[in-house]
Coordinates of C-alpha atoms and ligand atoms in Angstrom, one line a residue:
M117 CA 9.0 88.4 -112.4
S118 CA 8.8 91.5 -109.9
T119 CA 5.3 93.4 -109.3
D120 CA 6.8 96.3 -110.9
V121 CA 7.6 94.3 -114.0
Q122 CA 4.2 92.8 -114.0
R123 CA 2.7 96.2 -114.1
N124 CA 4.6 97.3 -116.9
V125 CA 3.8 94.1 -119.0
Q126 CA -0.2 94.7 -118.3
N127 CA 0.5 98.4 -118.9
G128 CA 2.0 98.2 -122.5
K129 CA 3.7 101.4 -123.4
N130 CA 2.9 103.7 -120.6
H131 CA 4.2 101.5 -118.0
R132 CA 5.8 102.8 -114.8
M133 CA 9.5 102.0 -115.2
S134 CA 10.9 98.8 -112.9
K135 CA 14.2 99.4 -111.0
D136 CA 15.6 96.9 -113.6
E137 CA 14.4 98.8 -116.6
T138 CA 16.1 102.1 -115.1
E139 CA 19.3 99.9 -114.6
V140 CA 19.2 98.9 -118.4
K141 CA 18.7 102.5 -119.6
R142 CA 21.5 103.4 -117.2
F143 CA 23.9 101.0 -119.0
L144 CA 22.8 102.3 -122.3
E145 CA 23.2 105.8 -121.8
P146 CA 26.8 106.0 -123.1
F147 CA 25.4 104.7 -126.4
R148 CA 22.9 107.5 -126.8
L149 CA 24.5 110.4 -128.7
S150 CA 22.9 114.1 -129.0
Q151 CA 22.6 115.8 -132.3
K152 CA 25.3 118.2 -130.9
T153 CA 27.7 115.3 -130.5
L154 CA 26.8 114.1 -133.8
Q155 CA 27.5 117.2 -135.3
D156 CA 30.8 117.5 -133.7
I157 CA 31.7 114.0 -134.9
S158 CA 30.8 115.1 -138.2
S159 CA 33.0 118.2 -138.1
R160 CA 35.9 116.1 -136.7
L161 CA 35.7 113.8 -139.8
T162 CA 35.5 116.6 -142.0
Q163 CA 39.0 117.9 -140.6
D164 CA 40.3 114.3 -140.9
M165 CA 39.2 114.2 -144.4
I166 CA 41.1 117.4 -145.2
K167 CA 44.2 116.0 -143.5
G168 CA 43.8 112.6 -145.8
L169 CA 43.8 114.6 -148.9
G170 CA 47.1 116.6 -148.0
R171 CA 50.3 116.2 -149.5
H172 CA 52.3 115.8 -146.5
S173 CA 49.5 115.5 -143.8
H174 CA 48.2 112.1 -145.3
H175 CA 50.9 110.0 -144.1
K176 CA 49.7 110.0 -140.6
A177 CA 46.1 110.4 -141.5
P178 CA 43.5 108.0 -139.9
V179 CA 41.1 108.7 -142.5
K180 CA 43.3 107.5 -145.8
M181 CA 41.1 109.5 -148.3
L182 CA 42.5 107.1 -151.1
P183 CA 42.7 108.5 -154.7
T184 CA 41.2 105.7 -157.0
F185 CA 42.1 107.0 -160.3
V186 CA 38.5 106.5 -161.1
R187 CA 38.2 110.1 -162.9
A188 CA 34.8 109.8 -164.6
T189 CA 31.3 108.2 -163.7
P190 CA 29.4 106.5 -166.5
D191 CA 27.8 108.4 -169.5
G192 CA 25.6 105.9 -170.4
T193 CA 27.7 104.8 -173.8
E194 CA 29.6 102.2 -172.1
K195 CA 28.9 98.6 -173.4
G196 CA 30.3 95.1 -173.5
D197 CA 31.1 91.8 -171.8
F198 CA 33.1 91.6 -168.6
L199 CA 34.2 89.5 -165.7
A200 CA 34.1 90.8 -162.4
L201 CA 35.5 89.5 -159.1
D202 CA 34.1 90.4 -155.9
L203 CA 36.1 90.1 -152.6
G204 CA 35.8 91.5 -149.3
G205 CA 32.9 90.3 -147.1
T206 CA 32.4 86.8 -146.2
N207 CA 32.3 85.1 -149.7
F208 CA 34.0 85.8 -152.8
R209 CA 32.3 86.1 -156.1
V210 CA 32.9 85.7 -159.7
L211 CA 30.3 87.2 -162.0
H212 CA 29.9 87.5 -165.9
V213 CA 28.4 91.0 -166.7
R214 CA 27.1 92.4 -169.7
V215 CA 26.9 96.3 -170.1
N216 CA 23.9 97.0 -172.4
E217 CA 23.9 100.4 -173.9
D218 CA 20.5 100.3 -175.5
E219 CA 18.8 99.4 -172.3
K220 CA 21.1 101.4 -170.1
S221 CA 21.4 98.1 -168.1
V222 CA 24.1 96.4 -166.3
L223 CA 22.9 92.7 -166.7
K224 CA 24.4 89.7 -164.4
M225 CA 24.6 86.9 -167.0
D226 CA 25.6 84.6 -164.5
S227 CA 27.7 84.2 -161.1
E228 CA 28.8 82.1 -158.5
I229 CA 29.5 82.4 -154.7
C230 CA 32.9 80.7 -153.7
A231 CA 33.2 80.4 -149.9
I232 CA 36.6 81.4 -148.5
P233 CA 37.2 78.8 -145.5
Q234 CA 38.6 80.4 -142.5
E235 CA 42.0 78.8 -143.0
I236 CA 42.5 80.5 -146.3
M237 CA 41.3 83.9 -144.6
T238 CA 44.0 84.0 -142.5
G239 CA 46.6 81.6 -144.3
T240 CA 49.2 82.8 -146.9
G241 CA 48.7 85.3 -149.6
E242 CA 49.5 82.9 -152.3
Q243 CA 46.9 80.4 -151.2
L244 CA 44.3 83.0 -151.1
F245 CA 44.9 84.1 -154.7
D246 CA 45.4 80.5 -156.0
H247 CA 41.7 79.7 -154.5
I248 CA 40.4 82.8 -156.3
A249 CA 42.1 82.1 -159.6
A250 CA 41.1 78.3 -159.3
C251 CA 37.2 79.5 -158.6
L252 CA 37.4 81.8 -161.8
G253 CA 39.1 78.8 -163.8
T254 CA 35.9 76.7 -162.8
F255 CA 33.3 79.4 -163.5
L256 CA 35.0 80.3 -166.9
E257 CA 35.0 76.6 -167.9
K258 CA 31.3 76.0 -166.6
Q259 CA 30.1 79.1 -168.7
G260 CA 32.3 77.9 -171.8
L261 CA 34.1 81.5 -171.5
K262 CA 37.7 79.8 -171.2
E263 CA 38.8 80.4 -174.9
Q264 CA 37.9 84.2 -174.5
V265 CA 40.0 86.9 -173.1
L266 CA 37.5 89.0 -171.3
P267 CA 38.5 92.5 -169.5
L268 CA 38.1 92.1 -165.7
G269 CA 37.0 94.2 -162.8
F270 CA 38.3 93.2 -159.6
T271 CA 36.5 94.5 -156.5
F272 CA 38.8 94.4 -153.6
S273 CA 37.3 95.8 -150.6
F274 CA 40.2 96.6 -148.5
P275 CA 42.3 100.0 -148.0
C276 CA 44.6 100.0 -150.8
E277 CA 46.9 102.7 -152.0
Q278 CA 46.1 102.9 -155.8
K279 CA 48.9 103.8 -158.2
E280 CA 47.2 103.4 -161.3
I281 CA 43.6 101.7 -162.2
D282 CA 45.3 98.4 -162.5
K283 CA 48.0 98.9 -159.7
S284 CA 46.9 98.9 -156.3
I285 CA 48.8 98.1 -152.9
L286 CA 47.3 96.7 -150.0
I287 CA 47.7 99.0 -146.8
R288 CA 46.1 96.3 -144.3
W289 CA 43.7 93.9 -144.1
T290 CA 40.4 94.5 -142.2
K291 CA 37.1 92.4 -141.4
G292 CA 38.8 89.3 -140.3
F293 CA 41.1 88.6 -143.4
N294 CA 44.7 88.5 -142.4
C295 CA 46.7 86.5 -145.1
S296 CA 50.5 86.9 -144.9
G297 CA 52.7 88.4 -147.7
V298 CA 49.9 90.8 -149.2
E299 CA 50.3 93.8 -147.1
G300 CA 52.3 96.5 -149.0
R301 CA 52.1 94.3 -152.2
D302 CA 50.3 95.1 -155.5
V303 CA 47.2 92.9 -155.2
V304 CA 46.5 93.1 -159.2
Q305 CA 50.0 91.5 -159.7
L306 CA 49.4 88.8 -157.2
L307 CA 45.9 87.9 -158.9
K308 CA 47.9 87.8 -162.5
E309 CA 50.5 85.6 -161.0
A310 CA 47.8 83.2 -159.6
V311 CA 46.1 83.0 -163.0
R312 CA 49.4 82.4 -164.7
R313 CA 50.0 79.3 -162.1
Q314 CA 46.4 78.0 -163.3
G315 CA 48.0 78.0 -166.8
D316 CA 44.7 77.1 -168.8
Y317 CA 43.0 80.5 -169.1
E318 CA 43.9 84.3 -169.7
I319 CA 42.5 87.6 -168.5
G320 CA 42.3 91.0 -170.2
T321 CA 43.0 94.2 -169.0
V322 CA 42.3 94.6 -165.2
A323 CA 40.7 97.3 -163.2
M324 CA 40.7 97.4 -159.4
V325 CA 38.1 99.1 -157.5
N326 CA 37.1 99.1 -153.9
D327 CA 33.2 98.2 -153.3
T328 CA 32.1 101.6 -152.4
V329 CA 33.6 102.8 -155.9
G330 CA 31.7 99.8 -157.5
T331 CA 28.6 100.4 -155.8
M332 CA 28.7 104.3 -156.9
M333 CA 29.7 103.5 -160.5
S334 CA 26.8 100.4 -160.9
C335 CA 24.2 103.0 -159.6
G336 CA 25.7 105.7 -161.8
Y337 CA 24.7 104.0 -164.8
R338 CA 21.1 104.1 -163.9
D339 CA 21.3 107.7 -162.2
Q340 CA 24.2 109.9 -163.4
S341 CA 24.1 112.0 -160.7
C342 CA 25.2 109.3 -158.3
E343 CA 28.4 110.9 -156.8
I344 CA 28.5 108.9 -153.5
G345 CA 28.9 105.2 -152.6
M346 CA 28.4 103.7 -149.4
I347 CA 28.8 100.3 -147.6
I348 CA 27.4 99.5 -144.5
G349 CA 27.8 95.7 -144.3
T350 CA 30.6 93.6 -142.8
G351 CA 32.4 96.8 -142.7
T352 CA 31.7 100.3 -143.4
N353 CA 32.9 103.1 -145.9
A354 CA 32.2 105.5 -148.4
C355 CA 33.4 107.1 -151.7
Y356 CA 32.6 110.4 -153.4
M357 CA 33.8 112.6 -156.3
E358 CA 36.3 115.0 -155.2
E359 CA 37.6 118.1 -157.0
M360 CA 41.0 117.1 -158.3
C361 CA 42.5 120.5 -157.1
N362 CA 41.9 119.2 -153.7
V363 CA 43.7 115.9 -154.2
K364 CA 47.3 117.0 -153.4
R365 CA 48.8 113.6 -154.0
V366 CA 48.0 113.1 -157.7
E367 CA 49.2 115.3 -160.5
G368 CA 46.6 117.5 -162.3
E369 CA 44.3 120.1 -161.4
G370 CA 41.2 119.7 -163.5
G371 CA 38.2 117.6 -163.2
R372 CA 37.3 115.4 -160.4
M373 CA 38.5 112.0 -159.1
C374 CA 36.8 109.4 -156.9
I375 CA 38.0 109.2 -153.5
N376 CA 37.7 106.3 -151.2
T377 CA 37.4 107.7 -147.7
E378 CA 38.3 104.5 -145.6
W379 CA 36.1 106.2 -143.3
G380 CA 36.3 103.0 -141.0
G381 CA 39.7 104.1 -139.8
F382 CA 38.1 107.5 -138.2
G383 CA 39.4 107.5 -134.6
D384 CA 42.2 105.4 -135.0
D385 CA 44.5 108.3 -133.6
G386 CA 42.1 108.5 -130.5
S387 CA 39.8 111.2 -131.7
L388 CA 36.6 109.1 -130.7
R389 CA 37.7 108.1 -127.4
D390 CA 35.0 110.4 -125.6
I391 CA 32.3 108.3 -127.3
Q392 CA 33.7 104.8 -127.2
T393 CA 32.1 102.8 -124.5
Q394 CA 33.8 100.3 -122.3
F395 CA 32.0 97.5 -124.7
D396 CA 33.5 99.2 -128.0
L397 CA 37.2 98.9 -126.1
E398 CA 36.5 95.3 -125.4
V399 CA 35.5 94.6 -129.1
D400 CA 38.6 96.4 -130.3
R401 CA 40.9 94.4 -127.8
S402 CA 39.4 91.2 -128.8
S403 CA 39.6 91.8 -132.6
I404 CA 42.4 90.5 -134.9
N405 CA 43.5 94.0 -135.7
P406 CA 43.3 96.1 -132.1
G407 CA 43.4 99.8 -132.5
V408 CA 42.8 100.0 -136.1
H409 CA 39.2 100.6 -137.9
I410 CA 37.9 102.2 -134.7
F411 CA 34.7 103.8 -136.2
E412 CA 34.2 100.6 -138.1
K413 CA 34.3 98.7 -135.2
M414 CA 31.2 100.8 -133.9
I415 CA 29.0 100.3 -137.1
S416 CA 29.2 97.5 -139.1
G417 CA 28.0 94.0 -139.3
M418 CA 31.0 92.3 -138.0
Y419 CA 30.8 94.0 -134.7
L420 CA 27.4 95.0 -133.8
G421 CA 26.2 91.5 -132.7
E422 CA 29.4 91.4 -130.5
I423 CA 28.7 94.8 -128.9
V424 CA 25.4 93.5 -127.7
R425 CA 26.6 90.2 -126.6
L426 CA 29.1 91.9 -124.4
L427 CA 26.2 94.1 -123.1
L428 CA 24.1 91.2 -122.3
V429 CA 26.8 89.5 -120.3
K430 CA 27.8 92.2 -118.4
M431 CA 24.1 93.3 -117.3
T432 CA 23.3 89.5 -116.4
E433 CA 26.5 89.4 -114.2
D434 CA 25.1 92.7 -112.8
K435 CA 21.9 90.8 -112.2
I436 CA 19.9 93.1 -114.3
L437 CA 19.0 90.2 -116.9
F438 CA 18.1 86.7 -116.8
S439 CA 18.0 86.5 -113.1
G440 CA 21.9 86.7 -113.4
K441 CA 22.5 83.5 -115.0
V442 CA 24.9 83.6 -117.9
S443 CA 24.7 80.8 -120.4
E444 CA 27.9 79.1 -121.5
K445 CA 26.6 80.0 -125.0
L446 CA 26.3 83.7 -124.2
R447 CA 30.0 83.6 -122.9
T448 CA 31.2 82.6 -126.4
S449 CA 32.7 85.2 -128.4
G450 CA 30.5 85.7 -131.6
A451 CA 27.6 83.9 -130.4
F452 CA 25.2 86.7 -130.8
L453 CA 25.1 87.2 -134.7
T454 CA 24.3 90.9 -136.0
K455 CA 21.4 89.2 -138.0
F456 CA 19.8 88.6 -134.6
I457 CA 19.6 92.5 -134.1
S458 CA 17.3 92.9 -137.2
E459 CA 15.4 89.9 -136.3
I460 CA 14.6 91.1 -132.8
E461 CA 13.9 94.5 -134.0
Q462 CA 11.4 93.0 -136.9
E463 CA 8.0 94.7 -136.3
G464 CA 5.4 91.8 -135.9
S465 CA 7.6 88.9 -135.4
G466 CA 10.2 90.5 -133.5
E467 CA 9.0 89.3 -130.1
E468 CA 8.9 85.5 -131.3
N469 CA 12.1 85.8 -132.7
T470 CA 13.6 87.2 -129.4
K471 CA 12.1 84.4 -127.5
R472 CA 13.8 81.7 -130.2
I473 CA 17.3 83.5 -130.1
L474 CA 17.3 83.6 -126.2
S475 CA 16.5 80.3 -125.7
D476 CA 18.9 79.0 -128.5
L477 CA 21.3 81.0 -126.5
G478 CA 20.4 78.9 -123.5
L479 CA 18.9 81.7 -121.8
Q480 CA 16.1 81.6 -119.2
W481 CA 14.0 84.7 -119.9
S482 CA 11.2 86.8 -118.5
T483 CA 9.0 89.1 -120.1
A484 CA 10.9 92.2 -118.8
D485 CA 14.1 90.4 -120.3
L486 CA 12.5 90.5 -123.9
R487 CA 11.8 94.0 -123.6
A488 CA 15.1 94.9 -122.4
V489 CA 16.8 93.1 -125.3
H490 CA 14.8 94.8 -127.7
L491 CA 15.9 98.2 -126.2
I492 CA 19.5 97.2 -126.2
C493 CA 19.4 96.1 -129.9
D494 CA 17.6 99.2 -130.6
T495 CA 20.0 101.4 -129.0
V496 CA 23.1 99.6 -130.7
S497 CA 21.8 99.7 -133.9
S498 CA 20.3 103.4 -133.6
R499 CA 24.1 104.4 -132.7
S500 CA 25.2 102.8 -136.0
A501 CA 22.8 104.3 -138.0
Q502 CA 23.4 107.8 -136.5
L503 CA 27.4 107.6 -136.7
C504 CA 26.9 106.9 -140.3
A505 CA 24.6 109.9 -140.9
A506 CA 27.3 111.9 -139.4
A507 CA 30.0 110.7 -141.8
L508 CA 27.6 110.8 -144.7
A509 CA 26.6 114.4 -143.8
A510 CA 30.5 115.1 -143.5
V511 CA 30.8 113.8 -147.2
A512 CA 27.7 115.7 -148.4
N513 CA 28.6 118.8 -146.9
R514 CA 32.1 118.6 -148.4
I515 CA 30.8 118.2 -151.9
C516 CA 28.3 121.3 -151.4
T517 CA 31.2 123.4 -150.2
N518 CA 33.7 122.3 -152.7
R519 CA 31.1 123.3 -155.5
G520 CA 30.2 126.8 -153.8
L521 CA 26.4 125.6 -153.7
D522 CA 23.5 127.0 -151.6
H523 CA 22.0 123.6 -152.0
L524 CA 23.1 120.1 -153.3
D525 CA 21.1 117.3 -154.9
T526 CA 22.7 114.3 -155.3
T527 CA 22.5 110.5 -155.3
V528 CA 24.1 108.1 -152.8
G529 CA 24.4 104.4 -154.1
V530 CA 24.3 102.3 -151.1
D531 CA 25.0 98.3 -150.5
G532 CA 25.5 96.3 -147.4
T533 CA 23.5 93.9 -145.2
V534 CA 23.2 96.2 -142.3
F535 CA 21.4 98.8 -144.5
K536 CA 19.5 96.6 -146.3
K537 CA 18.1 94.2 -144.0
H538 CA 17.8 96.1 -140.6
P539 CA 14.3 97.4 -140.3
T540 CA 14.9 100.8 -139.3
F541 CA 18.1 101.6 -139.9
S542 CA 17.8 103.4 -143.3
A543 CA 15.0 105.6 -142.3
E544 CA 17.0 106.7 -139.0
L545 CA 20.1 107.0 -141.4
R546 CA 17.9 109.3 -143.7
S547 CA 16.4 111.2 -141.1
M548 CA 19.8 112.1 -139.2
V549 CA 21.6 113.2 -142.4
H550 CA 18.7 115.5 -143.2
K551 CA 19.3 117.2 -139.7
L552 CA 22.9 117.2 -140.1
A553 CA 23.5 118.3 -143.8
P554 CA 20.3 120.4 -144.3
K555 CA 21.7 122.1 -147.5
C556 CA 21.8 118.7 -149.1
T557 CA 19.0 116.6 -150.7
L558 CA 20.3 113.0 -150.8
K559 CA 18.5 110.5 -153.0
F560 CA 19.5 106.8 -152.0
I561 CA 19.4 104.0 -154.5
V562 CA 20.0 100.5 -153.2
S563 CA 22.6 98.5 -155.2
E564 CA 21.8 95.0 -156.3
D565 CA 25.2 93.1 -157.0
G566 CA 26.6 96.4 -157.1
S567 CA 30.3 95.9 -156.1
G568 CA 30.6 93.0 -159.0
K569 CA 28.7 95.0 -161.5
G570 CA 30.4 98.3 -160.7
A571 CA 33.7 96.8 -161.0
A572 CA 32.9 95.8 -164.7
M573 CA 31.5 99.3 -165.0
V574 CA 34.7 100.9 -163.9
T575 CA 36.5 98.7 -166.6
A576 CA 34.1 99.7 -169.3
V577 CA 34.5 103.5 -168.4
A578 CA 38.1 103.0 -168.4
Q579 CA 37.8 101.4 -171.9
R580 CA 35.5 104.2 -173.2
I581 CA 37.7 107.1 -171.9
A582 CA 40.7 105.2 -173.6
A583 CA 38.9 104.7 -176.9
Q584 CA 37.6 108.5 -176.9
S585 CA 41.3 110.0 -176.2
H586 CA 42.3 107.5 -179.3
L587 CA 39.8 109.4 -181.2
I588 CA 41.0 112.7 -180.0
D589 CA 44.5 111.9 -180.7
D590 CA 43.7 110.7 -184.4
S591 CA 41.9 113.9 -184.9
D592 CA 44.7 115.7 -183.7
E593 CA 47.0 113.9 -186.0
D594 CA 44.3 114.9 -188.9
E595 CA 44.5 118.4 -188.0
L596 CA 48.4 118.3 -188.1
E597 CA 47.9 116.6 -191.5
E598 CA 45.8 119.3 -192.8
N599 CA 48.0 122.2 -191.8
Ligands
BGC148 C1 37.3 98.1 -145.8 C2 36.9 99.0 -147.0 C3 35.5 98.5 -147.4 C4 34.5 98.3 -146.3 C5 33.3 97.7 -146.8 C6 36.4 98.2 -145.0 O1 36.9 97.1 -143.7 O2 38.5 98.8 -145.4 O3 37.7 99.0 -148.1 O4 35.0 99.3 -148.5 O5 35.2 97.5 -145.4 O6 33.5 96.6 -147.6

């Protein structure tokens, strides 16, 4: 340890910076974004959102702005029993959900997690859907539900061109999935075919939703002003209620429709090149889908740990950390898990966690290294929170402008491990959104099992609306008869 560093340790926070610390900060400089830059990024996203909504411009838009055919949020009168499937993160879940009108609750009666083995994640589509249908069958058997035909909400958290609530074409895989023969196909159809192949149970009507939509809808049952759903987990994305007159790709002018922004694709046309660091470029290059979901790769859980790892390797090679000795483990892609960032930044136990994590990675650390690693994690997670804030501000500002309001009060339903587990992420995100969207007051509701329960909720709302329109049709007939 150098004498400078020793002085730093003794002096705690007011220490004079050592040469190495100055070097660490210099490395991290490109990750620090000023409020002005964030404002600018927010405006760029607003432009891309407009492009994505356009009748002709959407074909080439990096931010897809996908219509979801969800036209209404819950009104609190929905009820019944539903099945929900949730595919999109590292696991796949099956749920039996009861929507209870009297208590305004969405109850998870039971659920089961099924792992998706790596070979299935990158195998054939048929293998994937057979696996899902088999897990669903086993669950129904255990729950004694095999003889019932329940409506099913399918949360499928990948970009899909939705044609109807039960017809949804996969545009592309993200987050490490790459099953052949699914892109360009209707995933509801693939699911139904797989259930038919199982042959010993049936499912009722199917509603397909993105996890952001599920999250918005499940929070919306509790708080009917919830009009934004946001996920910051393995991937990142948001949806919100847009005015139908702006959704040029779908017939009809009245009312609103939920739009799945797919903001993870922001930057896919090179528009974020000025803020991508060499480490972001490297993460993209070595991913299974280079060149796509650029924004997501700077933000979400699938990538944050890898960005930190690449920084650690480079700084060690440059002899700024760990006495210049890179361990074999640190060189292994994926070795620095995103959850380590949360553990390292944890107040109280952070330092002990850092020592354990670095030792497990086979690194020999000094006290200065511990401090540097903390700073690196803090910088990478802060940038993620601030970029999310810039994106969320674009969505909130848009709703405010759409409605010609001076002030917007609305609720955001949120899910995802990065938002939920990181000690300072949510506070940092909120404070930056407040600065970037000063006309909007956002309330955040953290969703529990949101994407699964929300899929059931979408199915329930669709059934309510169908039932209501039957009533209207019937009363129209009555009127006709009376006339
Ligand atoms: C997908 C989105 C999803 C998000 C969060 C992204 O990779 O493209 O559809 O909502 O991850 O799970």
